[in-house]
PDB file of C-alpha atoms in Angstrom:
ATOM      1  CA  SER A 232     -20.278   0.284  20.866  1.00  0.00           C
ATOM      2  CA  GLN A 233     -18.779  -2.028  18.274  1.00  0.00           C
ATOM      3  CA  THR A 234     -16.634  -5.034  19.138  1.00  0.00           C
ATOM      4  CA  ILE A 235     -14.778  -7.514  16.976  1.00  0.00           C
ATOM      5  CA  HIS A 236     -13.916 -10.997  18.184  1.00  0.00           C
ATOM      6  CA  GLN A 237     -11.475 -13.526  16.784  1.00  0.00           C
ATOM      7  CA  TRP A 238     -10.666 -17.014  17.953  1.00  0.00           C
ATOM      8  CA  PRO A 239      -8.594 -18.843  18.734  1.00  0.00           C
ATOM      9  CA  ALA A 240      -5.812 -16.507  19.854  1.00  0.00           C
ATOM     10  CA  THR A 241      -3.075 -19.009  19.051  1.00  0.00           C
ATOM     11  CA  LEU A 242      -3.088 -22.216  17.061  1.00  0.00           C
ATOM     12  CA  VAL A 243      -0.482 -24.846  16.238  1.00  0.00           C
ATOM     13  CA  GLN A 244      -1.431 -27.176  13.418  1.00  0.00           C
ATOM     14  CA  PRO A 245       0.392 -29.902  11.474  1.00  0.00           C
ATOM     15  CA  VAL A 246       0.996 -29.591   7.751  1.00  0.00           C
ATOM     16  CA  GLY A 247      -1.922 -31.003   5.789  1.00  0.00           C
ATOM     17  CA  SER A 248      -4.512 -30.416   8.509  1.00  0.00           C
ATOM     18  CA  PRO A 249      -7.634 -28.269   7.975  1.00  0.00           C
ATOM     19  CA  LEU A 250      -8.109 -24.761   9.331  1.00  0.00           C
ATOM     20  CA  SER A 251     -11.085 -22.699  10.433  1.00  0.00           C
ATOM     21  CA  LEU A 252     -10.704 -19.243  11.947  1.00  0.00           C
ATOM     22  CA  GLU A 253     -13.780 -17.313  12.966  1.00  0.00           C
ATOM     23  CA  CYS A 254     -14.417 -13.602  13.285  1.00  0.00           C
ATOM     24  CA  THR A 255     -17.585 -11.936  14.545  1.00  0.00           C
ATOM     25  CA  VAL A 256     -18.519  -8.290  14.864  1.00  0.00           C
ATOM     26  CA  GLU A 257     -21.017  -6.847  17.349  1.00  0.00           C
ATOM     27  CA  GLY A 258     -22.769  -3.509  17.453  1.00  0.00           C
ATOM     28  CA  THR A 259     -22.970  -2.725  13.754  1.00  0.00           C
ATOM     29  CA  SER A 260     -24.891  -3.908  10.710  1.00  0.00           C
ATOM     30  CA  ASN A 261     -23.762  -4.713   7.179  1.00  0.00           C
ATOM     31  CA  PRO A 262     -20.082  -4.012   7.762  1.00  0.00           C
ATOM     32  CA  ASN A 263     -17.334  -4.537   5.222  1.00  0.00           C
ATOM     33  CA  LEU A 264     -15.201  -7.425   6.493  1.00  0.00           C
ATOM     34  CA  TYR A 265     -11.567  -8.235   5.768  1.00  0.00           C
ATOM     35  CA  TRP A 266      -8.994 -10.970   6.407  1.00  0.00           C
ATOM     36  CA  TYR A 267      -5.301 -10.049   6.508  1.00  0.00           C
ATOM     37  CA  ARG A 268      -2.159 -12.096   7.086  1.00  0.00           C
ATOM     38  CA  GLN A 269       1.025 -10.702   8.581  1.00  0.00           C
ATOM     39  CA  ALA A 270       4.310 -12.596   8.391  1.00  0.00           C
ATOM     40  CA  ALA A 271       6.782 -11.985  11.219  1.00  0.00           C
ATOM     41  CA  GLY A 272       8.251  -8.470  10.991  1.00  0.00           C
ATOM     42  CA  ARG A 273       6.342  -7.672   7.830  1.00  0.00           C
ATOM     43  CA  GLY A 274       3.362  -5.639   6.686  1.00  0.00           C
ATOM     44  CA  LEU A 275      -0.215  -6.828   6.407  1.00  0.00           C
ATOM     45  CA  GLN A 276      -1.409  -8.534   3.247  1.00  0.00           C
ATOM     46  CA  LEU A 277      -5.093  -8.399   2.376  1.00  0.00           C
ATOM     47  CA  LEU A 278      -6.369 -11.927   1.696  1.00  0.00           C
ATOM     48  CA  PHE A 279     -10.150 -11.530   1.336  1.00  0.00           C
ATOM     49  CA  TYR A 280     -12.807  -8.899   1.745  1.00  0.00           C
ATOM     50  CA  SER A 281     -16.588  -9.008   1.812  1.00  0.00           C
ATOM     51  CA  VAL A 282     -19.195  -6.296   1.278  1.00  0.00           C
ATOM     52  CA  GLY A 283     -22.170  -8.526   2.142  1.00  0.00           C
ATOM     53  CA  ILE A 284     -23.434 -12.005   3.005  1.00  0.00           C
ATOM     54  CA  GLY A 285     -22.082 -14.564   0.554  1.00  0.00           C
ATOM     55  CA  GLN A 286     -20.016 -11.927  -1.281  1.00  0.00           C
ATOM     56  CA  ILE A 287     -16.312 -12.749  -1.078  1.00  0.00           C
ATOM     57  CA  SER A 288     -13.469 -11.220  -3.065  1.00  0.00           C
ATOM     58  CA  SER A 289     -10.047 -12.835  -3.083  1.00  0.00           C
ATOM     59  CA  GLU A 290      -7.027 -10.595  -3.378  1.00  0.00           C
ATOM     60  CA  VAL A 291      -4.277 -13.171  -3.813  1.00  0.00           C
ATOM     61  CA  PRO A 292      -4.270 -16.758  -5.091  1.00  0.00           C
ATOM     62  CA  GLN A 293      -3.548 -19.087  -2.209  1.00  0.00           C
ATOM     63  CA  ASN A 294      -4.376 -22.152  -0.193  1.00  0.00           C
ATOM     64  CA  LEU A 295      -7.133 -20.392   1.740  1.00  0.00           C
ATOM     65  CA  SER A 296     -10.819 -19.594   1.305  1.00  0.00           C
ATOM     66  CA  ALA A 297     -13.284 -17.350   3.100  1.00  0.00           C
ATOM     67  CA  SER A 298     -16.999 -17.386   3.736  1.00  0.00           C
ATOM     68  CA  ARG A 299     -19.554 -15.011   5.201  1.00  0.00           C
ATOM     69  CA  PRO A 300     -22.547 -17.088   6.271  1.00  0.00           C
ATOM     70  CA  GLN A 301     -24.076 -14.286   8.357  1.00  0.00           C
ATOM     71  CA  ASP A 302     -23.943 -10.496   8.223  1.00  0.00           C
ATOM     72  CA  ARG A 303     -21.408 -10.165  11.039  1.00  0.00           C
ATOM     73  CA  GLN A 304     -19.536 -13.460  10.726  1.00  0.00           C
ATOM     74  CA  PHE A 305     -16.459 -14.018   8.601  1.00  0.00           C
ATOM     75  CA  ILE A 306     -14.661 -17.370   8.406  1.00  0.00           C
ATOM     76  CA  LEU A 307     -11.222 -18.185   7.021  1.00  0.00           C
ATOM     77  CA  SER A 308     -10.620 -21.798   6.033  1.00  0.00           C
ATOM     78  CA  SER A 309      -8.161 -24.185   4.491  1.00  0.00           C
ATOM     79  CA  LYS A 310      -8.550 -27.844   3.560  1.00  0.00           C
ATOM     80  CA  LYS A 311      -4.826 -28.626   3.873  1.00  0.00           C
ATOM     81  CA  LEU A 312      -2.391 -26.274   5.592  1.00  0.00           C
ATOM     82  CA  LEU A 313       1.061 -25.558   4.203  1.00  0.00           C
ATOM     83  CA  LEU A 314       4.127 -24.413   6.124  1.00  0.00           C
ATOM     84  CA  SER A 315       3.854 -21.076   4.317  1.00  0.00           C
ATOM     85  CA  ASP A 316       0.413 -20.516   5.871  1.00  0.00           C
ATOM     86  CA  SER A 317       2.036 -19.691   9.211  1.00  0.00           C
ATOM     87  CA  GLY A 318       1.487 -16.110  10.317  1.00  0.00           C
ATOM     88  CA  PHE A 319      -0.625 -13.653  12.252  1.00  0.00           C
ATOM     89  CA  TYR A 320      -4.175 -13.567  10.889  1.00  0.00           C
ATOM     90  CA  LEU A 321      -6.192 -10.456  11.477  1.00  0.00           C
ATOM     91  CA  CYS A 322      -9.854  -9.831  10.844  1.00  0.00           C
ATOM     92  CA  ALA A 323     -11.096  -6.272  10.418  1.00  0.00           C
ATOM     93  CA  TRP A 324     -14.322  -4.414   9.751  1.00  0.00           C
ATOM     94  CA  SER A 325     -15.282  -1.031   8.432  1.00  0.00           C
ATOM     95  CA  SER A 326     -18.562   0.802   8.225  1.00  0.00           C
ATOM     96  CA  ILE A 327     -20.178   1.507   4.882  1.00  0.00           C
ATOM     97  CA  ALA A 328     -21.758   4.708   6.193  1.00  0.00           C
ATOM     98  CA  GLY A 329     -21.065   7.989   4.464  1.00  0.00           C
ATOM     99  CA  GLY A 330     -19.978   6.544   1.139  1.00  0.00           C
ATOM    100  CA  GLY A 331     -16.408   7.675   1.593  1.00  0.00           C
ATOM    101  CA  TYR A 332     -13.466   6.229   3.429  1.00  0.00           C
ATOM    102  CA  ASN A 333     -14.083   4.521   6.722  1.00  0.00           C
ATOM    103  CA  GLU A 334     -11.279   3.404   9.002  1.00  0.00           C
ATOM    104  CA  GLN A 335     -10.800  -0.279   9.645  1.00  0.00           C
ATOM    105  CA  PHE A 336     -11.066  -1.752  13.117  1.00  0.00           C
ATOM    106  CA  PHE A 337      -8.972  -4.843  13.727  1.00  0.00           C
ATOM    107  CA  GLY A 338      -9.606  -7.860  15.884  1.00  0.00           C
ATOM    108  CA  PRO A 339      -6.986  -9.226  18.306  1.00  0.00           C
ATOM    109  CA  GLY A 340      -5.670 -11.712  15.734  1.00  0.00           C
ATOM    110  CA  THR A 341      -4.843 -15.410  15.607  1.00  0.00           C
ATOM    111  CA  ARG A 342      -1.217 -16.489  15.628  1.00  0.00           C
ATOM    112  CA  LEU A 343      -1.014 -19.643  13.492  1.00  0.00           C
ATOM    113  CA  THR A 344       2.029 -21.901  13.440  1.00  0.00           C
ATOM    114  CA  VAL A 345       2.087 -24.753  10.944  1.00  0.00           C
ATOM    115  CA  LEU A 346       4.623 -27.468  11.765  1.00  0.00           C
TER     116      LEU A 346
ATOM    117  CA  GLY B 195      -0.221  -3.382  -8.745  1.00  0.00           C
ATOM    118  CA  GLN B 196       0.439  -1.165  -5.790  1.00  0.00           C
ATOM    119  CA  SER B 197       3.542  -0.843  -3.636  1.00  0.00           C
ATOM    120  CA  LEU B 198       4.555   1.341  -0.700  1.00  0.00           C
ATOM    121  CA  GLU B 199       8.013   1.851   0.759  1.00  0.00           C
ATOM    122  CA  GLN B 200       8.909   3.014   4.252  1.00  0.00           C
ATOM    123  CA  PRO B 201      12.164   3.142   6.227  1.00  0.00           C
ATOM    124  CA  SER B 202      12.509  -0.057   8.218  1.00  0.00           C
ATOM    125  CA  GLU B 203      13.569   1.571  11.498  1.00  0.00           C
ATOM    126  CA  VAL B 204      13.669   5.005  13.082  1.00  0.00           C
ATOM    127  CA  THR B 205      15.036   5.954  16.500  1.00  0.00           C
ATOM    128  CA  ALA B 206      14.210   9.172  18.338  1.00  0.00           C
ATOM    129  CA  VAL B 207      14.482  10.639  21.823  1.00  0.00           C
ATOM    130  CA  GLU B 208      11.535  11.136  24.141  1.00  0.00           C
ATOM    131  CA  GLY B 209      10.039  14.600  23.662  1.00  0.00           C
ATOM    132  CA  ALA B 210      11.431  14.989  20.160  1.00  0.00           C
ATOM    133  CA  ILE B 211       9.673  15.131  16.788  1.00  0.00           C
ATOM    134  CA  VAL B 212       9.995  12.337  14.234  1.00  0.00           C
ATOM    135  CA  GLN B 213       8.849  12.029  10.635  1.00  0.00           C
ATOM    136  CA  ILE B 214       8.117   8.669   8.986  1.00  0.00           C
ATOM    137  CA  ASN B 215       8.102   8.812   5.204  1.00  0.00           C
ATOM    138  CA  CYS B 216       6.092   6.744   2.763  1.00  0.00           C
ATOM    139  CA  THR B 217       6.524   6.625  -1.002  1.00  0.00           C
ATOM    140  CA  TYR B 218       4.117   4.705  -3.166  1.00  0.00           C
ATOM    141  CA  GLN B 219       3.349   3.495  -6.652  1.00  0.00           C
ATOM    142  CA  THR B 220      -0.238   3.031  -7.765  1.00  0.00           C
ATOM    143  CA  SER B 221      -2.528   3.549 -10.720  1.00  0.00           C
ATOM    144  CA  GLY B 222      -5.259   4.935  -8.497  1.00  0.00           C
ATOM    145  CA  PHE B 223      -6.352   5.278  -4.892  1.00  0.00           C
ATOM    146  CA  TYR B 224      -8.753   7.194  -2.683  1.00  0.00           C
ATOM    147  CA  GLY B 225      -6.375   8.218   0.066  1.00  0.00           C
ATOM    148  CA  LEU B 226      -3.451   7.395   2.333  1.00  0.00           C
ATOM    149  CA  SER B 227      -3.981   5.978   5.817  1.00  0.00           C
ATOM    150  CA  TRP B 228      -1.637   5.485   8.776  1.00  0.00           C
ATOM    151  CA  TYR B 229      -1.901   2.706  11.362  1.00  0.00           C
ATOM    152  CA  GLN B 230       0.036   1.999  14.551  1.00  0.00           C
ATOM    153  CA  GLN B 231       0.806  -1.521  15.743  1.00  0.00           C
ATOM    154  CA  HIS B 232       2.434  -2.419  19.045  1.00  0.00           C
ATOM    155  CA  ASP B 233       4.325  -5.714  19.257  1.00  0.00           C
ATOM    156  CA  GLY B 234       1.904  -8.621  19.330  1.00  0.00           C
ATOM    157  CA  GLY B 235      -1.100  -6.347  18.975  1.00  0.00           C
ATOM    158  CA  ALA B 236      -3.586  -5.351  16.330  1.00  0.00           C
ATOM    159  CA  PRO B 237      -3.168  -2.254  14.152  1.00  0.00           C
ATOM    160  CA  THR B 238      -5.076   0.847  15.189  1.00  0.00           C
ATOM    161  CA  PHE B 239      -6.047   3.751  12.964  1.00  0.00           C
ATOM    162  CA  LEU B 240      -4.148   7.028  13.310  1.00  0.00           C
ATOM    163  CA  SER B 241      -4.888   9.285  10.366  1.00  0.00           C
ATOM    164  CA  TYR B 242      -6.209   9.545   6.814  1.00  0.00           C
ATOM    165  CA  ASN B 243      -5.479  11.941   3.945  1.00  0.00           C
ATOM    166  CA  ALA B 244      -7.938  12.036   1.084  1.00  0.00           C
ATOM    167  CA  LEU B 245      -6.578  15.306  -0.266  1.00  0.00           C
ATOM    168  CA  ASP B 246      -3.116  16.813  -0.540  1.00  0.00           C
ATOM    169  CA  GLY B 247      -1.928  18.655   2.514  1.00  0.00           C
ATOM    170  CA  LEU B 248      -1.619  18.250   6.228  1.00  0.00           C
ATOM    171  CA  GLU B 249      -4.103  16.590   8.593  1.00  0.00           C
ATOM    172  CA  GLU B 250      -3.572  17.136  12.307  1.00  0.00           C
ATOM    173  CA  THR B 251      -4.883  14.897  15.077  1.00  0.00           C
ATOM    174  CA  GLY B 252      -3.430  15.774  18.449  1.00  0.00           C
ATOM    175  CA  ARG B 253       0.279  14.907  18.568  1.00  0.00           C
ATOM    176  CA  PHE B 254       0.050  13.157  15.186  1.00  0.00           C
ATOM    177  CA  SER B 255      -0.065  14.819  11.773  1.00  0.00           C
ATOM    178  CA  SER B 256      -0.102  13.252   8.341  1.00  0.00           C
ATOM    179  CA  PHE B 257       0.749  14.738   4.968  1.00  0.00           C
ATOM    180  CA  LEU B 258       0.021  13.699   1.397  1.00  0.00           C
ATOM    181  CA  SER B 259       1.363  14.908  -1.948  1.00  0.00           C
ATOM    182  CA  ARG B 260      -0.255  13.038  -4.840  1.00  0.00           C
ATOM    183  CA  SER B 261       1.976  14.743  -7.403  1.00  0.00           C
ATOM    184  CA  ASP B 262       5.068  13.411  -5.614  1.00  0.00           C
ATOM    185  CA  SER B 263       3.534  10.005  -4.677  1.00  0.00           C
ATOM    186  CA  TYR B 264       4.664  10.736  -1.154  1.00  0.00           C
ATOM    187  CA  GLY B 265       3.311  11.048   2.325  1.00  0.00           C
ATOM    188  CA  TYR B 266       4.563  11.203   5.873  1.00  0.00           C
ATOM    189  CA  LEU B 267       3.468  10.801   9.448  1.00  0.00           C
ATOM    190  CA  LEU B 268       4.740  13.356  11.954  1.00  0.00           C
ATOM    191  CA  LEU B 269       4.805  12.491  15.627  1.00  0.00           C
ATOM    192  CA  GLN B 270       5.423  15.320  18.079  1.00  0.00           C
ATOM    193  CA  GLU B 271       6.300  15.299  21.775  1.00  0.00           C
ATOM    194  CA  LEU B 272       7.345  11.684  21.536  1.00  0.00           C
ATOM    195  CA  GLN B 273       6.495   9.416  24.445  1.00  0.00           C
ATOM    196  CA  MET B 274       7.858   5.991  25.314  1.00  0.00           C
ATOM    197  CA  LYS B 275       4.449   4.495  24.519  1.00  0.00           C
ATOM    198  CA  ASP B 276       4.877   5.643  20.900  1.00  0.00           C
ATOM    199  CA  SER B 277       7.445   2.879  20.388  1.00  0.00           C
ATOM    200  CA  ALA B 278       5.648   0.703  17.854  1.00  0.00           C
ATOM    201  CA  SER B 279       5.473  -0.108  14.167  1.00  0.00           C
ATOM    202  CA  TYR B 280       3.810   2.396  11.861  1.00  0.00           C
ATOM    203  CA  PHE B 281       2.261   1.491   8.525  1.00  0.00           C
ATOM    204  CA  CYS B 282       1.095   3.661   5.676  1.00  0.00           C
ATOM    205  CA  ALA B 283      -1.632   2.165   3.503  1.00  0.00           C
ATOM    206  CA  LEU B 284      -3.299   3.040   0.232  1.00  0.00           C
ATOM    207  CA  THR B 285      -7.082   3.029   0.399  1.00  0.00           C
ATOM    208  CA  GLY B 286      -9.130   1.616  -2.452  1.00  0.00           C
ATOM    209  CA  THR B 287     -12.730   0.671  -3.111  1.00  0.00           C
ATOM    210  CA  ALA B 288     -14.704  -0.790  -0.178  1.00  0.00           C
ATOM    211  CA  SER B 289     -12.103   0.878   2.076  1.00  0.00           C
ATOM    212  CA  LYS B 290      -9.617  -1.881   1.186  1.00  0.00           C
ATOM    213  CA  LEU B 291      -6.073  -1.248   2.405  1.00  0.00           C
ATOM    214  CA  THR B 292      -2.743  -2.029   0.756  1.00  0.00           C
ATOM    215  CA  PHE B 293      -0.149  -1.727   3.495  1.00  0.00           C
ATOM    216  CA  GLY B 294       3.416  -0.524   3.292  1.00  0.00           C
ATOM    217  CA  THR B 295       6.423  -2.376   4.609  1.00  0.00           C
ATOM    218  CA  GLY B 296       6.199  -0.731   8.034  1.00  0.00           C
ATOM    219  CA  THR B 297       8.553   1.409  10.118  1.00  0.00           C
ATOM    220  CA  ARG B 298       9.637   0.335  13.554  1.00  0.00           C
ATOM    221  CA  LEU B 299       9.936   3.387  15.821  1.00  0.00           C
ATOM    222  CA  GLN B 300      12.093   3.126  18.917  1.00  0.00           C
ATOM    223  CA  VAL B 301      11.745   5.976  21.423  1.00  0.00           C
ATOM    224  CA  THR B 302      14.662   6.293  23.835  1.00  0.00           C
ATOM    225  CA  LEU B 303      15.243   8.315  26.986  1.00  0.00           C
TER     226      LEU B 303
END
């Protein structure tokens, strides 16, 4: 069965500090990978998605970047955090099988507070 | 761009039926998805409509009308555990999702 891991679960960082959030998927190959951010009481905003190693698409201009160094590893980074980067960060994966729509499976999330 | 609107809150009694509406604006999409999210948790997939009409999955059904830019999620035989936030989402290439504003459902006794 497939499993998605995210860490850390919670993180408190000062403004201007760097950030690295990691997401790994087990039990599947060549998944589509996604990073979302959710502000308190709001919907999810797609930040980045990846259809393969080294292939990253950014959905919104921002203070963040993403990388996919391995097939099942997706990393979200920032060189200098802003207060507005606070939120609930969720990683997700979907299969590419079938060529049509495939549901997304979400990780447990990282709750980031920037002070 | 794309945008989706949902009612912010809905309250219903245990055992009842509730409908959560979703209206959207888009220049193109593959389908409409629905996700459930409990407080502090991750979203989980409920249903997907690629074509107009009704899709039924157990107690949950979802409907899509492309001509009306409208969809809804129908929850039957409500249970206390159904208290959660529900999101509609437009599906694009690479199964990307654009989420709606979310509806918080409160089920009461």
